[in-house]
Amino acid sequence: MSSVESHPFNLALVGTPNSGKTSLFNALTGSRQKVANYPGVTVERKTGLFTTPGGRVVSLVDLPGTYSLRGRSPDEEITRDVVLGRKSGEPVPDLVLCVADSTNLRLTFRLMLELKATGRPLMLVLNMYDIAMRRGVTVDVEKLSAQLGVPVVTSIAVRKGGTAELLKRTDEFAAQATSPAASDHWRPLSTSELRALQREADRIIADCVSLPARPHTLTAQVDRVVLHPVAGLVILVLLLFLMFQAVFSWAQPVMELISGAFEALGAFVQANMPEGLLQSFLQNGVISGVGSVLVFLPQIIIIFLFILLLEDLGYMARAAFLMDRIMGGAGLHGRAFIPLLSSFACAIPGIMATRVIDNKRDRLTTILIAPLMTCSARIPVYTLIISAFVPAKEVFGWINLQGLVMFGLYTAGIVSALTVSALVKFFMWRDYEPAPFMLELPDYKLPRLKSVGIGIYIRATMFLQRAGTTIFSMMVLIWFLASFPRPPAGATEPAIDFSLASIIGHAIEPVLAPLGFNWQIGVALIPGMAAREVAVAALGTVYAIEGGKEAAEQIGQVLASKWSLATALSLLAWFVFAPQCASTLAVIKRETGSWGWMGVTFIYMFALAYIASLITYNVAVAFGAG
Amino acid sequence: MTQNPHHNGHSLHQPILLGNARRGYRGVVQAIDPHRGTSSLQPVELESRLIELGFVEGAKVEVLHEGIIGRDPIAVRVDNITIAVRRREAMAIVLM
Ligand SMILES: Nc1nc2c(ncn2[C@@H]2O[C@H](COP(=O)(O)OP(=O)(O)OP(=O)(O)O)[C@@H](O)[C@H]2O)c(=O)[nH]1
Ligand SMILES: [Mg+2]
């Protein structure tokens, strides 16, 4: 039919959480959407185009996983609306691919029967067929297809060619498809209807699927240790501790290489370019500024590596289980654990991930505290100050003292997040009834080298892109502010003393002086509102310009000579709390749908930052560190 | 460990609830009674969710793990998947 050829064939991926929908989406469209081994990874709809072997253009939409069309949480509502064609301006899917984890068919089959009742054209995809075969699960596909009354295909989303059959059948289906009817038969099912569907699903499984005599035991054996009430928590704490130690110890050699390279580059520019504005711009603005941030790439890769490995293994849902009651004490929902742990990488995906929390209050509390978790953008700030002020010695024989301080800062973030949440619960929502925690614990899977590699590659390029755009443009601004106006001829003071930066810095100095911050820090904090790393780069530039001839010196050494220990500690305390990230605030605005909550976050974090720095500075001075 | 009807005494008068079951307990779901327990959910909603996670009459369940505080939540094997659930919601699941 020519009308079908003229617009793309609309295909939607629907299925229970963690059945491999996004893996299929990536395999078919060549995208790199986030895949991980826990329920609730995808929280948005994502569309991609591809062409089938038969030459048909297909528009594929990946949707959040769901157990039913009831739409209990924001992510599940998206799925329902797309399937039913309720979203205006959205094409109604021509074919819904119901994706099942072949090792775990019960819940998907019930969903499948519910989907069938909507009247949408359907195809059942038995994904993860490799695992099912390995475990000795056999499915009579013909019989199944006859009983369900829909085409059934098997697929292995993560293997090359694993979607061939799916593509072939899609082509066949599309060739004879008629335009989808926009009719909407769906209404929420009553509990007796749900039961009836589950019975029917169980009957079909008994008829068409033969399960292995011996159940899969590896996951059970691992869980005996990992989910042990005491050993499990010890393992969780050790994992986090190892992560923060690794950020410090493993990255060091590579970081030294990178910073050495930038120093050499700076020296080269100084030696080979005529002295003047251009030389200063390249050396102080670009190399000292952007370079001082790029040095932290290895650490950011390590933290992402840890989180990606835990996600792919299937550990995250377990951690949520272990932490549920403990977090409940602070007024948080167990499911908040995964978003909060993701926030160690970056608060933005963390805040997005809160969509899986169905209770509005639980979700809002989690959004409010997510920015307190130590994101990777704080790593440059922390590392810079720690390396300048904390000696790199071993304590207790094997623990790196700098790593220990880092761990302390992460702990400070966690503790303050839990405290804020407990206070919110106490003052605002005292009548709060804990929302239920119900979560499927998926079988462990060995992380796939390729997917971890791609995950890291994506994060690393994002970081580099930020360095090239946000950070670079801020650096140009700071270099400009710190260089103009030029000093009058014959002036003996450093040039920067005549600059706009100095004027601005001195203007805000009175506010920041009680915290032990000098005017250079003030100048760095303002552009640092865009992103935290910018503060480091800004300090690099400001001190490089001020330093004049010794500019090639490392920024850390400069700080160690210019700041007191009390100032350094106070700045660390500041960065634990301060909302220095415009993108996070924007995401809070979007996800809460209100400027009000964004404002609340901004103000409470600034207040905490100011108070924490004030206390830290004064206590440190009292102990003689001023 | 298997279900021991003698050990659990008066099972005729006082049904065994998944929410009270200890680690290692095995049983079969007899009914879902959302009015038991103290979940904050509406009974219909609670019942729907439990069914959607596979807790229907006749499903085999086994308590695999317990949390550290108040032995809560619990990880339950339901046929061939594992579900984490709090005891207050599990109270709605009547076993036999
Ligand atoms: N062995 C094997 N693993 C698979 C297959 N498909 C997906 N996986 C793995 O299963 C896990 C879940 O995959 P996702 O694609 O994130 O699942 P999803 O359905 O998008 O999950 P949600 O977004 O949470 O609903 C990941 O660890 C994948 O690597 C498959 O065919 N074979
Ligand atoms: Mg997904």
GROMACS .gro file of N, CA and C in nm, chain B residues 14-65:
model
  156
  640GLN      N    1  -0.606  -1.912   6.249
  640GLN     CA    2  -0.519  -1.799   6.221
  640GLN      C    3  -0.436  -1.832   6.098
  641PRO      N    4  -0.474  -1.774   5.984
  641PRO     CA    5  -0.402  -1.810   5.863
  641PRO      C    6  -0.256  -1.762   5.870
  642ILE      N    7  -0.170  -1.829   5.797
  642ILE     CA    8  -0.031  -1.788   5.791
  642ILE      C    9  -0.019  -1.676   5.688
  643LEU      N   10   0.042  -1.565   5.729
  643LEU     CA   11   0.056  -1.453   5.637
  643LEU      C   12   0.202  -1.444   5.594
  644LEU      N   13   0.223  -1.412   5.467
  644LEU     CA   14   0.361  -1.399   5.419
  644LEU      C   15   0.435  -1.293   5.501
  645GLY      N   16   0.361  -1.193   5.545
  645GLY     CA   17   0.423  -1.086   5.623
  645GLY      C   18   0.478  -1.131   5.756
  646ASN      N   19   0.436  -1.248   5.804
  646ASN     CA   20   0.488  -1.299   5.931
  646ASN      C   21   0.590  -1.410   5.910
  647ALA      N   22   0.604  -1.455   5.786
  647ALA     CA   23   0.687  -1.572   5.761
  647ALA      C   24   0.835  -1.539   5.779
  648ARG      N   25   0.909  -1.638   5.831
  648ARG     CA   26   1.052  -1.617   5.852
  648ARG      C   27   1.132  -1.671   5.735
  649ARG      N   28   1.259  -1.635   5.737
  649ARG     CA   29   1.347  -1.680   5.631
  649ARG      C   30   1.343  -1.832   5.618
  650GLY      N   31   1.336  -1.881   5.496
  650GLY     CA   32   1.332  -2.024   5.474
  650GLY      C   33   1.192  -2.079   5.461
  651TYR      N   34   1.093  -1.999   5.497
  651TYR     CA   35   0.956  -2.048   5.491
  651TYR      C   36   0.911  -2.070   5.347
  652ARG      N   37   0.848  -2.182   5.323
  652ARG     CA   38   0.793  -2.210   5.190
  652ARG      C   39   0.645  -2.233   5.200
  653GLY      N   40   0.572  -2.184   5.103
  653GLY     CA   41   0.429  -2.206   5.105
  653GLY      C   42   0.367  -2.179   4.969
  654VAL      N   43   0.236  -2.185   4.967
  654VAL     CA   44   0.161  -2.159   4.844
  654VAL      C   45   0.059  -2.051   4.875
  655VAL      N   46   0.045  -1.956   4.782
  655VAL     CA   47  -0.050  -1.848   4.806
  655VAL      C   48  -0.192  -1.902   4.804
  656GLN      N   49  -0.266  -1.872   4.911
  656GLN     CA   50  -0.402  -1.920   4.919
  656GLN      C   51  -0.501  -1.811   4.879
  657ALA      N   52  -0.470  -1.690   4.921
  657ALA     CA   53  -0.559  -1.578   4.888
  657ALA      C   54  -0.484  -1.447   4.903
  658ILE      N   55  -0.535  -1.345   4.840
  658ILE     CA   56  -0.485  -1.210   4.863
  658ILE      C   57  -0.595  -1.137   4.937
  659ASP      N   58  -0.563  -1.088   5.055
  659ASP     CA   59  -0.662  -1.017   5.134
  659ASP      C   60  -0.606  -0.879   5.168
  660PRO      N   61  -0.634  -0.780   5.083
  660PRO     CA   62  -0.567  -0.650   5.097
  660PRO      C   63  -0.611  -0.573   5.221
  661HIS      N   64  -0.710  -0.624   5.294
  661HIS     CA   65  -0.751  -0.551   5.413
  661HIS      C   66  -0.665  -0.586   5.533
  662ARG      N   67  -0.586  -0.690   5.520
  662ARG     CA   68  -0.493  -0.722   5.628
  662ARG      C   69  -0.371  -0.632   5.616
  663GLY      N   70  -0.301  -0.619   5.727
  663GLY     CA   71  -0.178  -0.541   5.722
  663GLY      C   72  -0.206  -0.392   5.724
  664THR      N   73  -0.100  -0.314   5.712
  664THR     CA   74  -0.113  -0.170   5.733
  664THR      C   75  -0.054  -0.091   5.617
  665SER      N   76  -0.071  -0.143   5.498
  665SER     CA   77  -0.016  -0.072   5.384
  665SER      C   78  -0.085   0.062   5.367
  666SER      N   79  -0.010   0.162   5.316
  666SER     CA   80  -0.070   0.293   5.294
  666SER      C   81  -0.151   0.295   5.165
  667LEU      N   82  -0.145   0.185   5.089
  667LEU     CA   83  -0.218   0.182   4.962
  667LEU      C   84  -0.365   0.150   4.984
  668GLN      N   85  -0.447   0.196   4.892
  668GLN     CA   86  -0.587   0.154   4.889
  668GLN      C   87  -0.589   0.003   4.866
  669PRO      N   88  -0.684  -0.067   4.929
  669PRO     CA   89  -0.687  -0.214   4.914
  669PRO      C   90  -0.685  -0.260   4.768
  670VAL      N   91  -0.764  -0.196   4.683
  670VAL     CA   92  -0.769  -0.240   4.543
  670VAL      C   93  -0.632  -0.224   4.477
  671GLU      N   94  -0.569  -0.111   4.506
  671GLU     CA   95  -0.438  -0.084   4.446
  671GLU      C   96  -0.336  -0.187   4.495
  672LEU      N   97  -0.337  -0.214   4.626
  672LEU     CA   98  -0.243  -0.311   4.680
  672LEU      C   99  -0.264  -0.448   4.616
  673GLU      N  100  -0.390  -0.488   4.607
  673GLU     CA  101  -0.420  -0.618   4.550
  673GLU      C  102  -0.372  -0.625   4.405
  674SER      N  103  -0.401  -0.519   4.329
  674SER     CA  104  -0.358  -0.519   4.188
  674SER      C  105  -0.207  -0.532   4.178
  675ARG      N  106  -0.137  -0.456   4.260
  675ARG     CA  107   0.009  -0.460   4.249
  675ARG      C  108   0.064  -0.597   4.284
  676LEU      N  109   0.008  -0.657   4.387
  676LEU     CA  110   0.058  -0.788   4.426
  676LEU      C  111   0.033  -0.890   4.315
  677ILE      N  112  -0.085  -0.882   4.254
  677ILE     CA  113  -0.114  -0.975   4.145
  677ILE      C  114  -0.018  -0.950   4.030
  678GLU      N  115   0.006  -0.822   4.001
  678GLU     CA  116   0.096  -0.789   3.889
  678GLU      C  117   0.237  -0.841   3.911
  679LEU      N  118   0.274  -0.862   4.037
  679LEU     CA  119   0.407  -0.917   4.063
  679LEU      C  120   0.403  -1.068   4.075
  680GLY      N  121   0.290  -1.127   4.044
  680GLY     CA  122   0.283  -1.274   4.038
  680GLY      C  123   0.225  -1.340   4.162
  681PHE      N  124   0.183  -1.261   4.261
  681PHE     CA  125   0.124  -1.322   4.381
  681PHE      C  126  -0.022  -1.355   4.352
  682VAL      N  127  -0.046  -1.466   4.284
  682VAL     CA  128  -0.185  -1.508   4.266
  682VAL      C  129  -0.204  -1.642   4.335
  683GLU      N  130  -0.326  -1.676   4.359
  683GLU     CA  131  -0.360  -1.801   4.426
  683GLU      C  132  -0.290  -1.917   4.356
  684GLY      N  133  -0.223  -1.998   4.434
  684GLY     CA  134  -0.156  -2.114   4.377
  684GLY      C  135  -0.007  -2.092   4.350
  685ALA      N  136   0.038  -1.966   4.355
  685ALA     CA  137   0.180  -1.941   4.329
  685ALA      C  138   0.264  -1.994   4.446
  686LYS      N  139   0.377  -2.057   4.414
  686LYS     CA  140   0.466  -2.105   4.519
  686LYS      C  141   0.556  -1.991   4.565
  687VAL      N  142   0.566  -1.974   4.697
  687VAL     CA  143   0.653  -1.868   4.747
  687VAL      C  144   0.752  -1.924   4.849
  688GLU      N  145   0.868  -1.858   4.857
  688GLU     CA  146   0.967  -1.894   4.958
  688GLU      C  147   1.035  -1.766   5.004
  689VAL      N  148   1.048  -1.749   5.135
  689VAL     CA  149   1.116  -1.631   5.187
  689VAL      C  150   1.267  -1.657   5.181
  690LEU      N  151   1.337  -1.581   5.097
  690LEU     CA  152   1.480  -1.607   5.077
  690LEU      C  153   1.568  -1.523   5.169
  691HIS      N  154   1.531  -1.398   5.187
  691HIS     CA  155   1.617  -1.308   5.265
  691HIS      C  156   1.532  -1.213   5.347
   0.00000   0.00000   0.00000
